[in-house]
Amino acid sequence: NGTMDIHYDDGEKELGVDPTFVRRLNSSPSKSKQAYREGTKIEARYRGKSKYYPGYISTSHKDGTYDIEYDDGEFESHVKPEYIKAKGGGMGRSPRDNKGVSFSPEKDDFETVESPRSDNERVNYRTGMKVEARYGGKSKWYGGKITRVRLSGNVDVEYDDGDKEENVRVEMVRVV
């Protein structure tokens, strides 16, 4: 629909904002030597311990910390950059190897992602698409629509009952 959802630093959210009212800040995370983007393959020290584990950046926060989805399925939020190092040098895809991500640098957002649903079938997820998703990763499917497609291949879903969920794995989403 051409609009953007804004998540403000104070926790407030604004949905359906016309992009002409939005501009990019020209700043980078402060205390970080390296700024990582969503989808970057990394290795990180899980819970600050000494051993590094492979994963990818699922969210980059304004305070310079990152959310990480590890290859083994674990998730960790607000990880300090000193516990992270680039894996294989540079930008990558999620461990799920979702292909077909379309990045628009002007909007700093992702419009579609092609994701495997079976060996022969692929789905191109896009903002506004009607879907069913398993809220909270549970077993029951709920109707809704995609409000954002992330570089990681995950999506944000607004459910028909008004609930919202961010960073939903596409394995938990199906097109209706």
PDB file of C-alpha atoms in Angstrom:
ATOM      1  CA  ASN A   1       0.000   0.000   0.000  1.00  0.00           C
ATOM      2  CA  GLY A   2       3.067   2.244  -0.048  1.00  0.00           C
ATOM      3  CA  THR A   3       2.938   3.256   3.620  1.00  0.00           C
ATOM      4  CA  MET A   4       5.420   2.658   6.426  1.00  0.00           C
ATOM      5  CA  ASP A   5       5.077   1.547  10.036  1.00  0.00           C
ATOM      6  CA  ILE A   6       7.176   3.637  12.441  1.00  0.00           C
ATOM      7  CA  HIS A   7       8.521   2.337  15.769  1.00  0.00           C
ATOM      8  CA  TYR A   8       9.721   5.310  17.809  1.00  0.00           C
ATOM      9  CA  ASP A   9      12.565   5.166  20.343  1.00  0.00           C
ATOM     10  CA  ASP A  10      10.109   5.855  23.188  1.00  0.00           C
ATOM     11  CA  GLY A  11       8.147   2.685  22.365  1.00  0.00           C
ATOM     12  CA  GLU A  12       5.296   4.341  20.504  1.00  0.00           C
ATOM     13  CA  LYS A  13       4.206   2.969  17.130  1.00  0.00           C
ATOM     14  CA  GLU A  14       2.553   4.684  14.188  1.00  0.00           C
ATOM     15  CA  LEU A  15       1.078   2.607  11.384  1.00  0.00           C
ATOM     16  CA  GLY A  16       0.374   3.505   7.766  1.00  0.00           C
ATOM     17  CA  VAL A  17       2.589   6.617   7.546  1.00  0.00           C
ATOM     18  CA  ASP A  18       2.999   8.194   4.119  1.00  0.00           C
ATOM     19  CA  PRO A  19       6.718   7.899   3.174  1.00  0.00           C
ATOM     20  CA  THR A  20       6.839  11.608   2.265  1.00  0.00           C
ATOM     21  CA  PHE A  21       6.631  12.314   6.026  1.00  0.00           C
ATOM     22  CA  VAL A  22       9.664  10.134   6.829  1.00  0.00           C
ATOM     23  CA  ARG A  23      13.372  10.787   6.432  1.00  0.00           C
ATOM     24  CA  ARG A  24      16.403   8.675   7.259  1.00  0.00           C
ATOM     25  CA  LEU A  25      18.678   9.734  10.104  1.00  0.00           C
ATOM     26  CA  ASN A  26      22.319  10.064   9.131  1.00  0.00           C
ATOM     27  CA  SER A  27      23.672   8.323  12.202  1.00  0.00           C
ATOM     28  CA  SER A  28      25.085   4.937  13.002  1.00  0.00           C
ATOM     29  CA  PRO A  29      25.131   2.971  16.237  1.00  0.00           C
ATOM     30  CA  SER A  30      27.449   4.775  18.600  1.00  0.00           C
ATOM     31  CA  LYS A  31      29.692   2.402  20.522  1.00  0.00           C
ATOM     32  CA  SER A  32      30.077  -0.090  17.672  1.00  0.00           C
ATOM     33  CA  LYS A  33      33.196  -0.474  15.546  1.00  0.00           C
ATOM     34  CA  GLN A  34      31.147  -2.400  12.987  1.00  0.00           C
ATOM     35  CA  ALA A  35      27.506  -1.750  12.119  1.00  0.00           C
ATOM     36  CA  TYR A  36      25.631  -4.869  11.078  1.00  0.00           C
ATOM     37  CA  ARG A  37      22.490  -4.899   8.944  1.00  0.00           C
ATOM     38  CA  GLU A  38      19.527  -7.225   9.268  1.00  0.00           C
ATOM     39  CA  GLY A  39      20.362 -10.522   7.618  1.00  0.00           C
ATOM     40  CA  THR A  40      24.131 -10.273   8.089  1.00  0.00           C
ATOM     41  CA  LYS A  41      25.676 -13.660   8.856  1.00  0.00           C
ATOM     42  CA  ILE A  42      27.621 -13.446  12.090  1.00  0.00           C
ATOM     43  CA  GLU A  43      29.058 -15.423  14.951  1.00  0.00           C
ATOM     44  CA  ALA A  44      28.204 -14.293  18.457  1.00  0.00           C
ATOM     45  CA  ARG A  45      29.007 -15.196  22.025  1.00  0.00           C
ATOM     46  CA  TYR A  46      25.667 -16.553  23.256  1.00  0.00           C
ATOM     47  CA  ARG A  47      24.796 -14.858  26.567  1.00  0.00           C
ATOM     48  CA  GLY A  48      28.288 -13.293  26.588  1.00  0.00           C
ATOM     49  CA  LYS A  49      30.066 -16.607  27.153  1.00  0.00           C
ATOM     50  CA  SER A  50      33.408 -17.375  25.491  1.00  0.00           C
ATOM     51  CA  LYS A  51      32.334 -19.637  22.593  1.00  0.00           C
ATOM     52  CA  TYR A  52      31.060 -18.129  19.331  1.00  0.00           C
ATOM     53  CA  TYR A  53      27.952 -19.595  17.630  1.00  0.00           C
ATOM     54  CA  PRO A  54      26.784 -18.976  14.042  1.00  0.00           C
ATOM     55  CA  GLY A  55      23.637 -17.016  13.335  1.00  0.00           C
ATOM     56  CA  TYR A  56      22.404 -13.824  11.723  1.00  0.00           C
ATOM     57  CA  ILE A  57      21.304 -10.348  12.737  1.00  0.00           C
ATOM     58  CA  SER A  58      17.510 -10.270  12.857  1.00  0.00           C
ATOM     59  CA  THR A  59      17.139  -6.716  14.221  1.00  0.00           C
ATOM     60  CA  SER A  60      19.451  -3.738  14.609  1.00  0.00           C
ATOM     61  CA  HIS A  61      18.561  -1.399  17.490  1.00  0.00           C
ATOM     62  CA  LYS A  62      19.278   2.331  17.717  1.00  0.00           C
ATOM     63  CA  ASP A  63      21.218   1.781  20.943  1.00  0.00           C
ATOM     64  CA  GLY A  64      23.828  -0.190  18.955  1.00  0.00           C
ATOM     65  CA  THR A  65      22.685  -3.632  20.134  1.00  0.00           C
ATOM     66  CA  TYR A  66      21.339  -6.448  17.968  1.00  0.00           C
ATOM     67  CA  ASP A  67      18.829  -9.271  18.067  1.00  0.00           C
ATOM     68  CA  ILE A  68      20.336 -12.531  16.862  1.00  0.00           C
ATOM     69  CA  GLU A  69      18.750 -15.694  15.536  1.00  0.00           C
ATOM     70  CA  TYR A  70      21.230 -18.516  15.930  1.00  0.00           C
ATOM     71  CA  ASP A  71      21.476 -21.340  13.411  1.00  0.00           C
ATOM     72  CA  ASP A  72      20.432 -23.842  16.088  1.00  0.00           C
ATOM     73  CA  GLY A  73      17.107 -21.991  16.574  1.00  0.00           C
ATOM     74  CA  GLU A  74      18.024 -20.025  19.696  1.00  0.00           C
ATOM     75  CA  PHE A  75      17.203 -16.308  19.853  1.00  0.00           C
ATOM     76  CA  GLU A  76      18.916 -13.566  21.825  1.00  0.00           C
ATOM     77  CA  SER A  77      17.966  -9.896  22.027  1.00  0.00           C
ATOM     78  CA  HIS A  78      19.948  -6.688  22.601  1.00  0.00           C
ATOM     79  CA  VAL A  79      23.374  -8.299  22.164  1.00  0.00           C
ATOM     80  CA  LYS A  80      26.277  -5.879  22.532  1.00  0.00           C
ATOM     81  CA  PRO A  81      28.450  -5.522  19.401  1.00  0.00           C
ATOM     82  CA  GLU A  82      31.587  -6.610  21.257  1.00  0.00           C
ATOM     83  CA  TYR A  83      30.064 -10.126  21.434  1.00  0.00           C
ATOM     84  CA  ILE A  84      29.569 -10.266  17.646  1.00  0.00           C
ATOM     85  CA  LYS A  85      31.916 -10.842  14.716  1.00  0.00           C
ATOM     86  CA  ALA A  86      31.194 -11.014  10.984  1.00  0.00           C
ATOM     87  CA  LYS A  87      31.054 -14.505   9.536  1.00  0.00           C
ATOM     88  CA  GLY A  88      32.538 -15.031   6.089  1.00  0.00           C
ATOM     89  CA  GLY A  89      32.886 -11.307   5.572  1.00  0.00           C
ATOM     90  CA  GLY A  90      29.836  -9.235   4.911  1.00  0.00           C
ATOM     91  CA  MET A  91      26.200  -9.337   4.093  1.00  0.00           C
ATOM     92  CA  GLY A  92      24.408 -12.634   4.006  1.00  0.00           C
ATOM     93  CA  ARG A  93      21.064 -14.300   4.199  1.00  0.00           C
ATOM     94  CA  SER A  94      19.437 -15.983   7.119  1.00  0.00           C
ATOM     95  CA  PRO A  95      20.301 -19.591   7.929  1.00  0.00           C
ATOM     96  CA  ARG A  96      17.107 -20.513   6.126  1.00  0.00           C
ATOM     97  CA  ASP A  97      18.747 -19.224   2.918  1.00  0.00           C
ATOM     98  CA  ASN A  98      15.636 -17.364   1.775  1.00  0.00           C
ATOM     99  CA  LYS A  99      16.190 -16.100  -1.737  1.00  0.00           C
ATOM    100  CA  GLY A 100      14.651 -13.271  -3.709  1.00  0.00           C
ATOM    101  CA  VAL A 101      14.862 -10.475  -1.176  1.00  0.00           C
ATOM    102  CA  SER A 102      14.206  -7.148  -2.841  1.00  0.00           C
ATOM    103  CA  PHE A 103      15.839  -4.263  -0.976  1.00  0.00           C
ATOM    104  CA  SER A 104      14.967  -0.647  -1.617  1.00  0.00           C
ATOM    105  CA  PRO A 105      17.747   1.562  -0.212  1.00  0.00           C
ATOM    106  CA  GLU A 106      15.549   4.645  -0.498  1.00  0.00           C
ATOM    107  CA  LYS A 107      13.007   3.146   1.898  1.00  0.00           C
ATOM    108  CA  ASP A 108      15.479   0.998   3.891  1.00  0.00           C
ATOM    109  CA  ASP A 109      12.877  -1.754   3.808  1.00  0.00           C
ATOM    110  CA  PHE A 110      12.253  -4.976   1.998  1.00  0.00           C
ATOM    111  CA  GLU A 111       9.318  -5.452  -0.324  1.00  0.00           C
ATOM    112  CA  THR A 112       9.216  -9.167  -1.063  1.00  0.00           C
ATOM    113  CA  VAL A 113      10.917 -12.342  -0.005  1.00  0.00           C
ATOM    114  CA  GLU A 114      10.736 -15.682  -1.758  1.00  0.00           C
ATOM    115  CA  SER A 115      10.639 -18.484   0.734  1.00  0.00           C
ATOM    116  CA  PRO A 116      10.510 -22.269   0.371  1.00  0.00           C
ATOM    117  CA  ARG A 117       7.253 -23.942   1.425  1.00  0.00           C
ATOM    118  CA  SER A 118       8.072 -27.366  -0.017  1.00  0.00           C
ATOM    119  CA  ASP A 119      10.668 -28.861  -2.326  1.00  0.00           C
ATOM    120  CA  ASN A 120       8.824 -27.618  -5.431  1.00  0.00           C
ATOM    121  CA  GLU A 121       6.885 -24.564  -4.249  1.00  0.00           C
ATOM    122  CA  ARG A 122       8.082 -21.060  -3.346  1.00  0.00           C
ATOM    123  CA  VAL A 123       6.031 -18.139  -2.061  1.00  0.00           C
ATOM    124  CA  ASN A 124       6.806 -14.467  -2.697  1.00  0.00           C
ATOM    125  CA  TYR A 125       5.734 -12.701   0.501  1.00  0.00           C
ATOM    126  CA  ARG A 126       4.981  -9.012   0.213  1.00  0.00           C
ATOM    127  CA  THR A 127       3.554  -6.228   2.316  1.00  0.00           C
ATOM    128  CA  GLY A 128      -0.251  -6.269   2.367  1.00  0.00           C
ATOM    129  CA  MET A 129      -0.528  -9.977   1.483  1.00  0.00           C
ATOM    130  CA  LYS A 130      -3.342 -11.837   3.262  1.00  0.00           C
ATOM    131  CA  VAL A 131      -1.958 -14.744   5.247  1.00  0.00           C
ATOM    132  CA  GLU A 132      -2.568 -17.070   8.137  1.00  0.00           C
ATOM    133  CA  ALA A 133       0.125 -17.314  10.788  1.00  0.00           C
ATOM    134  CA  ARG A 134       0.749 -19.327  13.910  1.00  0.00           C
ATOM    135  CA  TYR A 135       0.717 -16.623  16.592  1.00  0.00           C
ATOM    136  CA  GLY A 136       3.610 -17.066  18.999  1.00  0.00           C
ATOM    137  CA  GLY A 137       4.742 -20.169  17.103  1.00  0.00           C
ATOM    138  CA  LYS A 138       1.857 -22.137  18.561  1.00  0.00           C
ATOM    139  CA  SER A 139      -0.177 -24.679  16.562  1.00  0.00           C
ATOM    140  CA  LYS A 140      -3.338 -22.673  15.731  1.00  0.00           C
ATOM    141  CA  TRP A 141      -3.497 -20.560  12.542  1.00  0.00           C
ATOM    142  CA  TYR A 142      -4.931 -17.007  12.636  1.00  0.00           C
ATOM    143  CA  GLY A 143      -5.844 -14.735   9.724  1.00  0.00           C
ATOM    144  CA  GLY A 144      -4.013 -11.501   9.107  1.00  0.00           C
ATOM    145  CA  LYS A 145      -1.846  -9.558   6.687  1.00  0.00           C
ATOM    146  CA  ILE A 146       1.866  -8.902   6.263  1.00  0.00           C
ATOM    147  CA  THR A 147       2.858  -5.376   7.316  1.00  0.00           C
ATOM    148  CA  ARG A 148       6.616  -5.689   6.748  1.00  0.00           C
ATOM    149  CA  VAL A 149       9.028  -8.054   5.031  1.00  0.00           C
ATOM    150  CA  ARG A 150      12.462  -8.162   6.663  1.00  0.00           C
ATOM    151  CA  LEU A 151      15.830  -8.895   5.058  1.00  0.00           C
ATOM    152  CA  SER A 152      16.130 -11.919   7.329  1.00  0.00           C
ATOM    153  CA  GLY A 153      13.160 -13.389   5.455  1.00  0.00           C
ATOM    154  CA  ASN A 154      10.895 -12.996   8.461  1.00  0.00           C
ATOM    155  CA  VAL A 155       7.722 -10.908   8.317  1.00  0.00           C
ATOM    156  CA  ASP A 156       5.622  -8.721  10.594  1.00  0.00           C
ATOM    157  CA  VAL A 157       1.946  -9.714  10.766  1.00  0.00           C
ATOM    158  CA  GLU A 158      -1.123  -7.728  11.776  1.00  0.00           C
ATOM    159  CA  TYR A 159      -3.820 -10.231  12.732  1.00  0.00           C
ATOM    160  CA  ASP A 160      -7.506  -9.789  11.897  1.00  0.00           C
ATOM    161  CA  ASP A 161      -8.306  -9.414  15.619  1.00  0.00           C
ATOM    162  CA  GLY A 162      -5.912  -6.436  15.874  1.00  0.00           C
ATOM    163  CA  ASP A 163      -2.967  -8.231  17.495  1.00  0.00           C
ATOM    164  CA  LYS A 164       0.434  -7.643  15.936  1.00  0.00           C
ATOM    165  CA  GLU A 165       3.526  -9.802  15.848  1.00  0.00           C
ATOM    166  CA  GLU A 166       6.981  -8.830  14.602  1.00  0.00           C
ATOM    167  CA  ASN A 167       9.755 -10.919  13.083  1.00  0.00           C
ATOM    168  CA  VAL A 168       7.607 -14.001  12.398  1.00  0.00           C
ATOM    169  CA  ARG A 169       9.466 -16.845  10.728  1.00  0.00           C
ATOM    170  CA  VAL A 170       7.970 -17.669   7.334  1.00  0.00           C
ATOM    171  CA  GLU A 171       7.658 -21.296   8.410  1.00  0.00           C
ATOM    172  CA  MET A 172       4.841 -19.992  10.629  1.00  0.00           C
ATOM    173  CA  VAL A 173       3.060 -18.214   7.749  1.00  0.00           C
ATOM    174  CA  ARG A 174       0.902 -19.429   4.865  1.00  0.00           C
ATOM    175  CA  VAL A 175      -0.910 -17.542   2.113  1.00  0.00           C
ATOM    176  CA  VAL A 176      -4.717 -17.625   2.065  1.00  0.00           C
TER     177      VAL A 176
END
